[in-house]
Coordinates of C-alpha atoms in Angstrom, one line a residue:
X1 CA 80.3 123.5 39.4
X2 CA 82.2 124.6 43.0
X3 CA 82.7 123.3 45.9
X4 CA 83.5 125.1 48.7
X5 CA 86.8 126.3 48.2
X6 CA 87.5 125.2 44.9
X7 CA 86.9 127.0 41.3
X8 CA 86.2 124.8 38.1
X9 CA 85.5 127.7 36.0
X10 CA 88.4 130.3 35.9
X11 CA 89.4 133.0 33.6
X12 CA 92.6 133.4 31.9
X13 CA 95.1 136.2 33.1
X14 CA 94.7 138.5 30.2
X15 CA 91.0 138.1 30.2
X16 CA 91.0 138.5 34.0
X17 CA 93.3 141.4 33.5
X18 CA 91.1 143.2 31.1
X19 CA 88.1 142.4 33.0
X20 CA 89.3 144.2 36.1
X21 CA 90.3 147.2 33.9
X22 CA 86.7 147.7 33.0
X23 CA 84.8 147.2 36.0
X24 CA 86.7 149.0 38.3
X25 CA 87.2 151.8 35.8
X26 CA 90.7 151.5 35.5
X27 CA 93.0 153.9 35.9
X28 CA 92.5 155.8 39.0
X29 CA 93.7 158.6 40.5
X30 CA 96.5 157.9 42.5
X31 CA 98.6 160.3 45.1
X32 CA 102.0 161.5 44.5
X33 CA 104.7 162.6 45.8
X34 CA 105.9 165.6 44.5
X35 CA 109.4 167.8 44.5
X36 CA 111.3 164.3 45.4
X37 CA 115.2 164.7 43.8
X38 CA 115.4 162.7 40.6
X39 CA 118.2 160.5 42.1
X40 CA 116.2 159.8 45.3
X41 CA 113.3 158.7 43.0
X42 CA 115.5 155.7 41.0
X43 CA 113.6 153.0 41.1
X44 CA 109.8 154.2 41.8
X45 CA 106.9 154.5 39.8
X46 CA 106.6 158.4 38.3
X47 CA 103.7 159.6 39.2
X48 CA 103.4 162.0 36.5
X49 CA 103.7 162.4 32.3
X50 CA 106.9 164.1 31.8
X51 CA 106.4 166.8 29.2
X52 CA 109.2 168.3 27.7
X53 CA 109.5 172.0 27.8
X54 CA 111.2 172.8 25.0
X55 CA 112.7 170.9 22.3
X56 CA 116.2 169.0 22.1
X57 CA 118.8 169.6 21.3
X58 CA 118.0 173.3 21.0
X59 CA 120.2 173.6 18.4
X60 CA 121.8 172.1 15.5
X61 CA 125.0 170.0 17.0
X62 CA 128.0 167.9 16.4
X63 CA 127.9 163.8 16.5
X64 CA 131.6 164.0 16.4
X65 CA 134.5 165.4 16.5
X66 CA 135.8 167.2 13.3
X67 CA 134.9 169.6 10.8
X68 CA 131.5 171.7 9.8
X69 CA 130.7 171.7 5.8
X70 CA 129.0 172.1 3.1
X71 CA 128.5 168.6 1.6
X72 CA 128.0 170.5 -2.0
X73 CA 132.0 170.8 -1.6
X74 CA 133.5 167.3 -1.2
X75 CA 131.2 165.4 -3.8
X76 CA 133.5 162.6 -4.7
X77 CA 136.0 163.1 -2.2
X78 CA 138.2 160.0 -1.2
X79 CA 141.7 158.6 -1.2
X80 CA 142.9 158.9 -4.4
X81 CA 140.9 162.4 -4.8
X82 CA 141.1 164.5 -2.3
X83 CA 139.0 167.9 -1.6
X84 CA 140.9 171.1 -0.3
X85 CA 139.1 173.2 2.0
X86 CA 140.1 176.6 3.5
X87 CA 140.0 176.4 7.7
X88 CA 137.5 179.0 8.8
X89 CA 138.0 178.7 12.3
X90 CA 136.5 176.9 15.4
X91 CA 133.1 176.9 17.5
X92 CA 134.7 175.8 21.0
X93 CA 132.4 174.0 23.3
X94 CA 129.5 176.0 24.9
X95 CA 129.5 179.1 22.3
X96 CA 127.0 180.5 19.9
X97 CA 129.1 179.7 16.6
X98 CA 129.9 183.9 15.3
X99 CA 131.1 183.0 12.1
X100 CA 129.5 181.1 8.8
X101 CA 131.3 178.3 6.8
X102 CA 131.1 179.8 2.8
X103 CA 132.2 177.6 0.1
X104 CA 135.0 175.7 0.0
X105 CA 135.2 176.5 4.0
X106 CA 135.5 174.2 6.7
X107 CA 134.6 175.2 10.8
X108 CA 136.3 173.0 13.3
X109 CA 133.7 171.9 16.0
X110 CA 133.4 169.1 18.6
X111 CA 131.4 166.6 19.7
X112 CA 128.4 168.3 21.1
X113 CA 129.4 171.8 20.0
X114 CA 127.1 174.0 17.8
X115 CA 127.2 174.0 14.5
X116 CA 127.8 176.9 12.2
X117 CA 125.2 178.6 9.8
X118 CA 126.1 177.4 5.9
X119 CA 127.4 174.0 7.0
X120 CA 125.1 170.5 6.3
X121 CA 126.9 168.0 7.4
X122 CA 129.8 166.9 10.0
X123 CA 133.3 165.5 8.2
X124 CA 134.9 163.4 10.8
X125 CA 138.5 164.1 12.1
X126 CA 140.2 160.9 11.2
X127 CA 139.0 161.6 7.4
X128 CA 141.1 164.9 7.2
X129 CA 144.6 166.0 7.7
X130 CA 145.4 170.0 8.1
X131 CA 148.4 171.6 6.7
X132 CA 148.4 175.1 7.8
X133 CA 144.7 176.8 7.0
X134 CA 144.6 173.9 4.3
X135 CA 141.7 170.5 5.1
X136 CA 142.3 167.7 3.0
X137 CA 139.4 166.1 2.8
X138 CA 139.7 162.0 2.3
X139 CA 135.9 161.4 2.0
X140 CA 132.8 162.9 0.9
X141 CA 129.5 163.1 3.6
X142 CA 125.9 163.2 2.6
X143 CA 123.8 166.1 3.9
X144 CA 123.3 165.9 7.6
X145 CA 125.7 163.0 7.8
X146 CA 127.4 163.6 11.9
X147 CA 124.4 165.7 12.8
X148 CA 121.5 166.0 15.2
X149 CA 119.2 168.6 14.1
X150 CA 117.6 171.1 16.3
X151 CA 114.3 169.5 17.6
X152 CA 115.0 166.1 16.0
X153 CA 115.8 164.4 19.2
X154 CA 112.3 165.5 20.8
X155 CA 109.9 168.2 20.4
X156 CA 108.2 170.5 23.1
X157 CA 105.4 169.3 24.1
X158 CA 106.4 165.3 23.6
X159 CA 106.0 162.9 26.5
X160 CA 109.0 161.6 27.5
X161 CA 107.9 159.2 30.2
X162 CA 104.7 157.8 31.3
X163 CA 103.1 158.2 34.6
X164 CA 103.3 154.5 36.7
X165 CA 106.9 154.0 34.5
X166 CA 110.4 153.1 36.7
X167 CA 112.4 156.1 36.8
X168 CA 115.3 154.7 35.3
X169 CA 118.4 154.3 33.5
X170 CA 116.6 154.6 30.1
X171 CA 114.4 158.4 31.6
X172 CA 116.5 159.9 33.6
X173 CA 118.4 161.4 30.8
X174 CA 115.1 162.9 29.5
X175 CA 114.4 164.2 32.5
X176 CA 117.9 165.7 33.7
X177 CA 118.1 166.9 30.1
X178 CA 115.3 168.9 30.1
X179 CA 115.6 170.8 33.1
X180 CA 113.5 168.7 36.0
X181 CA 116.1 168.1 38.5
X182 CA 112.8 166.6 40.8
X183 CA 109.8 164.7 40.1
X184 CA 106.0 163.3 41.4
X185 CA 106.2 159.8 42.1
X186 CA 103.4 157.4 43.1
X187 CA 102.3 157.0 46.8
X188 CA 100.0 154.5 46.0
X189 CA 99.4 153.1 49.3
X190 CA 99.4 149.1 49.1
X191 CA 99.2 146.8 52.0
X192 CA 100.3 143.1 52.4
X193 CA 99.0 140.7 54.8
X194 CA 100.1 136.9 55.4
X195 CA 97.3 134.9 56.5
X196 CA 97.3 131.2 58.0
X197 CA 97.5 129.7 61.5
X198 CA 100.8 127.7 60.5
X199 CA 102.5 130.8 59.6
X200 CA 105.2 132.6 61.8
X201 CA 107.5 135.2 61.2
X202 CA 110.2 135.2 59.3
X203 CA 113.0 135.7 62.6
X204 CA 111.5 133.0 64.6
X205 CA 114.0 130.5 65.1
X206 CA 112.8 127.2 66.4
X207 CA 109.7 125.8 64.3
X208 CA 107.1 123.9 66.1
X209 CA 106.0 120.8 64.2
X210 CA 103.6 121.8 61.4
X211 CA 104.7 125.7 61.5
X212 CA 106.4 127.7 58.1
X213 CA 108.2 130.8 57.9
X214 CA 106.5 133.9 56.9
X215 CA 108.0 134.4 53.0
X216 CA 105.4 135.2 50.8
X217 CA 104.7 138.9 52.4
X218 CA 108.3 139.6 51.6
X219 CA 107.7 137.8 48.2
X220 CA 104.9 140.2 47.2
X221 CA 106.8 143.5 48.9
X222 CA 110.0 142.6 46.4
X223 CA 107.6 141.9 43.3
X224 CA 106.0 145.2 43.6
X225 CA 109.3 147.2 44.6
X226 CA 111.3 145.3 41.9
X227 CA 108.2 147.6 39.4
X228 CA 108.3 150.6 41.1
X229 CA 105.5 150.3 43.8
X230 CA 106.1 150.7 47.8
X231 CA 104.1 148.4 49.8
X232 CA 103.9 148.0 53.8
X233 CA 103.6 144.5 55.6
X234 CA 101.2 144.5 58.5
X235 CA 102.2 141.0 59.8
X236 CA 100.2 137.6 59.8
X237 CA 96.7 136.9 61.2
X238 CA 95.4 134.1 62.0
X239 CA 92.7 131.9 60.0
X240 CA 90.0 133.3 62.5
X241 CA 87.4 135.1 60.5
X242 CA 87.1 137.8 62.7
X243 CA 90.7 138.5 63.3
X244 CA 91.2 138.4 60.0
X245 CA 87.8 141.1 58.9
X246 CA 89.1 143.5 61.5
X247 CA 92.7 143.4 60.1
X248 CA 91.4 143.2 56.4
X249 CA 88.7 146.2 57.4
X250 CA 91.1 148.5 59.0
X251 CA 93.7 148.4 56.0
X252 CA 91.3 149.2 53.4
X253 CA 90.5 152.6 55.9
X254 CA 94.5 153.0 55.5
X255 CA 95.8 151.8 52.0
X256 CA 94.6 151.8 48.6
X257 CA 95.3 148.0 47.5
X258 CA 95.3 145.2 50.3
X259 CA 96.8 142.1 49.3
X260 CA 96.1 138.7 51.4
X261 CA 98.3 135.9 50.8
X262 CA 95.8 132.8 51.4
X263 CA 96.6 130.3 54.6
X264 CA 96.1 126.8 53.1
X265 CA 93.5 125.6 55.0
X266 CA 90.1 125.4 52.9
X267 CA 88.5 127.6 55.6
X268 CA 90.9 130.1 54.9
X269 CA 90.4 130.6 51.8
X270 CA 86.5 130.6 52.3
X271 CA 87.3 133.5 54.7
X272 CA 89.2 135.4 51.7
X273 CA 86.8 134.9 49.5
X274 CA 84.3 136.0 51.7
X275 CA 85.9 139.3 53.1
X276 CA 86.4 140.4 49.0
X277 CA 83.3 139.5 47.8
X278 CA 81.4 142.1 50.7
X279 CA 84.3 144.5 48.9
X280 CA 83.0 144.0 45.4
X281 CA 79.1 144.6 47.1
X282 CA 78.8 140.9 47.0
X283 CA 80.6 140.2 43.8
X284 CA 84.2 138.7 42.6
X285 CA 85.8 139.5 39.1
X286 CA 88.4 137.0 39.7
X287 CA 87.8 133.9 41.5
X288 CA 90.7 131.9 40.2
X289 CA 92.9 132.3 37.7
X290 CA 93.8 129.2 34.5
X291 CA 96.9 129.2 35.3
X292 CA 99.0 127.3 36.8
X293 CA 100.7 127.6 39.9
X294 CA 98.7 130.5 40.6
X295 CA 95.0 128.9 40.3
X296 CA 93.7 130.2 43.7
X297 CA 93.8 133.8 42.9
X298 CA 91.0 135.6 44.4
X299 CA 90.1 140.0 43.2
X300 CA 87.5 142.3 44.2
X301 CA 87.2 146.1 44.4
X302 CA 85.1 148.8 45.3
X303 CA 85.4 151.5 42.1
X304 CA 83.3 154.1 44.0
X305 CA 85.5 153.8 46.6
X306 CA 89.0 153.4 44.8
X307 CA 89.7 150.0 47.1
X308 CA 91.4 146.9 45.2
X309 CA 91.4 143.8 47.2
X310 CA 93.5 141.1 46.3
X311 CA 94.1 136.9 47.4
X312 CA 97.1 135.6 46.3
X313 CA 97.9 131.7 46.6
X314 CA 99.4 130.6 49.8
X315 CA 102.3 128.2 48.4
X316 CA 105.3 130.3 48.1
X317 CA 106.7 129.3 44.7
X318 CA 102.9 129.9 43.3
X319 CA 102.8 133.1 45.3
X320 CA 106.0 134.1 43.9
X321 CA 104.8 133.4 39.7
X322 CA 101.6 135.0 40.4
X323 CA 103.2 138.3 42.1
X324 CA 105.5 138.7 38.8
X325 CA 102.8 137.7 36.0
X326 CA 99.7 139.0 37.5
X327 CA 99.9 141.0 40.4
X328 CA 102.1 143.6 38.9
X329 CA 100.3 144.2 35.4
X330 CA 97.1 144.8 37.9
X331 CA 98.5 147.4 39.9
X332 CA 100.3 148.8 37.0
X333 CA 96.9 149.1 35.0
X334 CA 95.3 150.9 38.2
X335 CA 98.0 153.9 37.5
X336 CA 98.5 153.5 33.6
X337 CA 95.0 151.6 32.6
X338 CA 96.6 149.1 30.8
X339 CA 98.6 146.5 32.4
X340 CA 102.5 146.3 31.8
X341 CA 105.0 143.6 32.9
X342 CA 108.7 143.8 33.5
X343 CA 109.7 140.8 31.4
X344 CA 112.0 140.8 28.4
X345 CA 110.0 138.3 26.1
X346 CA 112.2 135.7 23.5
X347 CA 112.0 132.8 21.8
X348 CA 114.4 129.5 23.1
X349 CA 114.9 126.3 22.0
X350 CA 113.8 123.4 24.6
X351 CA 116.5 121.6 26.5
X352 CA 114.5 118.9 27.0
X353 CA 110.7 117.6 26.1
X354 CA 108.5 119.9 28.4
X355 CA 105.3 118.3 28.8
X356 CA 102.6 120.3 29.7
X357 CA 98.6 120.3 30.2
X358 CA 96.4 121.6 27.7
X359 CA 94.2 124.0 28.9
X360 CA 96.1 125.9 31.0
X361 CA 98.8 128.7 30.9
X362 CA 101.7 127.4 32.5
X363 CA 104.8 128.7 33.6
X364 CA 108.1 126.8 34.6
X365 CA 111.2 128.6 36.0
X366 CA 114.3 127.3 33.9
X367 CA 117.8 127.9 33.5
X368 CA 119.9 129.1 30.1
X369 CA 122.5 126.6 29.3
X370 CA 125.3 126.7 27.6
X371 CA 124.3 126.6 24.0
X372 CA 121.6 129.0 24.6
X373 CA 118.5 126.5 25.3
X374 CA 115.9 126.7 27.6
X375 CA 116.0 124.2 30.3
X376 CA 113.2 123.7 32.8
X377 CA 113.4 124.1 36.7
X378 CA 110.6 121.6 37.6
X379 CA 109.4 122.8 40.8
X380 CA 106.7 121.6 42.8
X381 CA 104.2 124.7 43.7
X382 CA 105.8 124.5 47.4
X383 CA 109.4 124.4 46.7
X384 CA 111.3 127.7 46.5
X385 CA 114.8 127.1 44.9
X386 CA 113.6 126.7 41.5
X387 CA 112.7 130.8 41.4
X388 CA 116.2 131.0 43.1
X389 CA 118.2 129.5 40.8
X390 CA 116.4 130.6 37.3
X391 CA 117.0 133.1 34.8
X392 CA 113.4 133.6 34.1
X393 CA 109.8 131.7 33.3
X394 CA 109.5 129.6 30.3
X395 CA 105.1 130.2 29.6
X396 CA 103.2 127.2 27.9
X397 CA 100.4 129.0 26.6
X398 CA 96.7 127.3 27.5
X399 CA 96.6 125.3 23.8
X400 CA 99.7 123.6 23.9
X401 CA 100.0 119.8 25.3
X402 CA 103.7 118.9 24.8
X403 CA 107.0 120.8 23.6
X404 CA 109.6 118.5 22.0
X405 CA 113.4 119.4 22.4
X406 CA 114.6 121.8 20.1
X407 CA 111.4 123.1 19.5
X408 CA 111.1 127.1 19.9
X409 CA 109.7 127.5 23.4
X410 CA 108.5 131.8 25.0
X411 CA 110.6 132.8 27.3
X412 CA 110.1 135.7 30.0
X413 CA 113.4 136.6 31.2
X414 CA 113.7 138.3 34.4

């Protein structure tokens, strides 16, 4: 049952998630940019598989500093027993090692350096002491011990990131370590538009009575860049259905993804849900979400066409929850075809009784305390300070009513 403007029956995020996946055929192709410096493209979605080359390292190395051996020679090794190996030389940093370690031999090499053909195994410095041409050896090493074998870090051919991932701290080394000094990132072309009569923008400075601040565009614009994706504002219209088709009309001829963040007004929203269903050839997959804030979600799409449209709620702090659990997962399944969050996901123990409402996925901003516990930000859907102030979202999943203190509660950490 519906009335106008309001949705009784909704679907859950994940099965909304999935159900957009398979009827807009999910991923598409998306546009890259390509030849962009790997250290201009921190931060953005790659817009490519990166494929190794060639293997690494491309030869057996050193963990550590110290000696190459043969781990044969200092079974038993330790304090009280000694081996006595005969210094064979040294591989210095960046050379092709020219001589072999025999039995009884030890090669001095460094961390990173090649290792000599005959050794197994790395003896670290601070177990030896040299006299002379003379290693005593204080400890015995399994084969391989201090070693990273030739191909064992990756293998040519292995992807080492995955097209729509952040290019960051944890792939850059792949990348610079195999010889791509640039990349292809994503130009997926996403627009953001702020609807409702009582919205201004953001610099105006005296507030007529009944009039709000333009936040949610910028809301949605630092959701998206926080995973990688660029999007572009193009300011606030009105809740005049016309204004609002030609503006909604001309950025689906410019972007990929539009994104309308709903006025409040009943009407409004009638307008939104209009303008998407004529996208979807007069069909919604998503016309509201169980969750809550976020209920008043709205998604359509033209596969054929490779158009997404999207309504998010108009309240900022449900704006703000549904940006960071569901409109990021969607645009990441567009480029990956499965969707893929940014949260860090533990368990914490309640600060307090939460209570929730059965039925419906929740989430609550909240705040670590000291001991490590989970306390709630309650926030009502308009209020903005309790995403300010919080380390993440605790989620209440749709099946549970009330959560007692102390009791283990999921936590998505920023």
């Amino acid at each position: 049952m519906k009335m106008s403007g309001f949705v009784t029956n909704t679907l859950s995020r994940d099965d909304a998630l999935h159900a957009i996946v398979q009827q807009m055929g999910f991923p598409w192709p998306v546009a890259v940019k390509e030849g962009i410096p790997i250290g201009e493209a921190l931060g953005l979605a790659l817009g490519v598989d990166v494929i190794a080359p060639d293997e690494s390292p491309p030869f057996d190395r050193s963990l550590r500093d110290g000696y190459a051996v043969r781990s044969m020679d200092l079974i038993g090794a330790s304090d009280a027993s000694p081996a006595f190996l005969a210094l064979h030389g040294e591989v210095p940093m960046g050379t092709v090692p020219l001589i072999d370690v025999g039995s009884e031999e030890a090669v001095l090499v460094h961390t990173g350096s090649a290792i000599p053909p005959g050794a197994d195994s790395i003896v670290m410095l601070e177990d030896t002491s040299l006299a002379g041409n003379l290693l005593e050896v204080r400890k015995s090493v399994q084969k391989g011990e201090n070693l990273l074998l030739k191909g064992e870090e990756y293998g040519r051919g292995q992807r080492l990131a995955r097209k729509g991932e952040i290019l960051d701290f944890r792939n850059i080394p792949a990348l610079a370590s195999c010889g791509q000094a640039t990349t292809a990132v994503c130009d997926l072309g996403i627009a953001v538009i702020s609807t409702g009569d009582e919205i201004v923008p953001a610099g105006t400075k005296d507030l007529e009575p009944g009039m709000i601040r333009d936040a949610n565009s910028f809301t949605i614009m630092a959701s998206l860049a926080r995973a990688g994706f660029k999007s572009e504002s193009l300011g606030i219209v009105p809740d005049d259905p016309e204004e609002l088709r030609k503006a909604f009309n001309r950025a689906l001829g410019e972007f990929d993804v539009v994104i309308l963040s709903g006025g409040s007004s009943v009407s409004a929203r009638d307008h939104s849900v209009l303008l998407l269903r004529e996208l979807g050839g007069g069909k919604l997959i998503v016309r509201g979400l169980n969750v809550s804030p976020g209920k008043p979600t709205i998604v359509s799409g033209d596969p054929a066409g490779k158009k997404l449209g999207v309504c998010l709620p108009g309240h900022p702090h449900s704006c703000a929850v549904i940006a960071l659990t569901f409109l990021v997962p969607l645009i990441s399944s567009l480029i990956m075809g499965e969707p893929h969050d940014l949260f860090r996901k533990i368990l914490l123990p309640a600060g307090e009784d939460i209570i929730g409402r059965s039925g419906v996925e929740e989430f609550i901003p909240l705040k670590i305390g000291p001991e490590g516990e989970a306390r709630p930000l309650w926030a009502k859907s308009g209020f903005l300070l309790g995403m300010g102030e919080s380390d993440g979202l605790i989620r209440l999943p749709e099946n549970m009513e009330t959560l007692r203190k102390g009791a283990p509660v999921e936590v998505w950490l920023w």
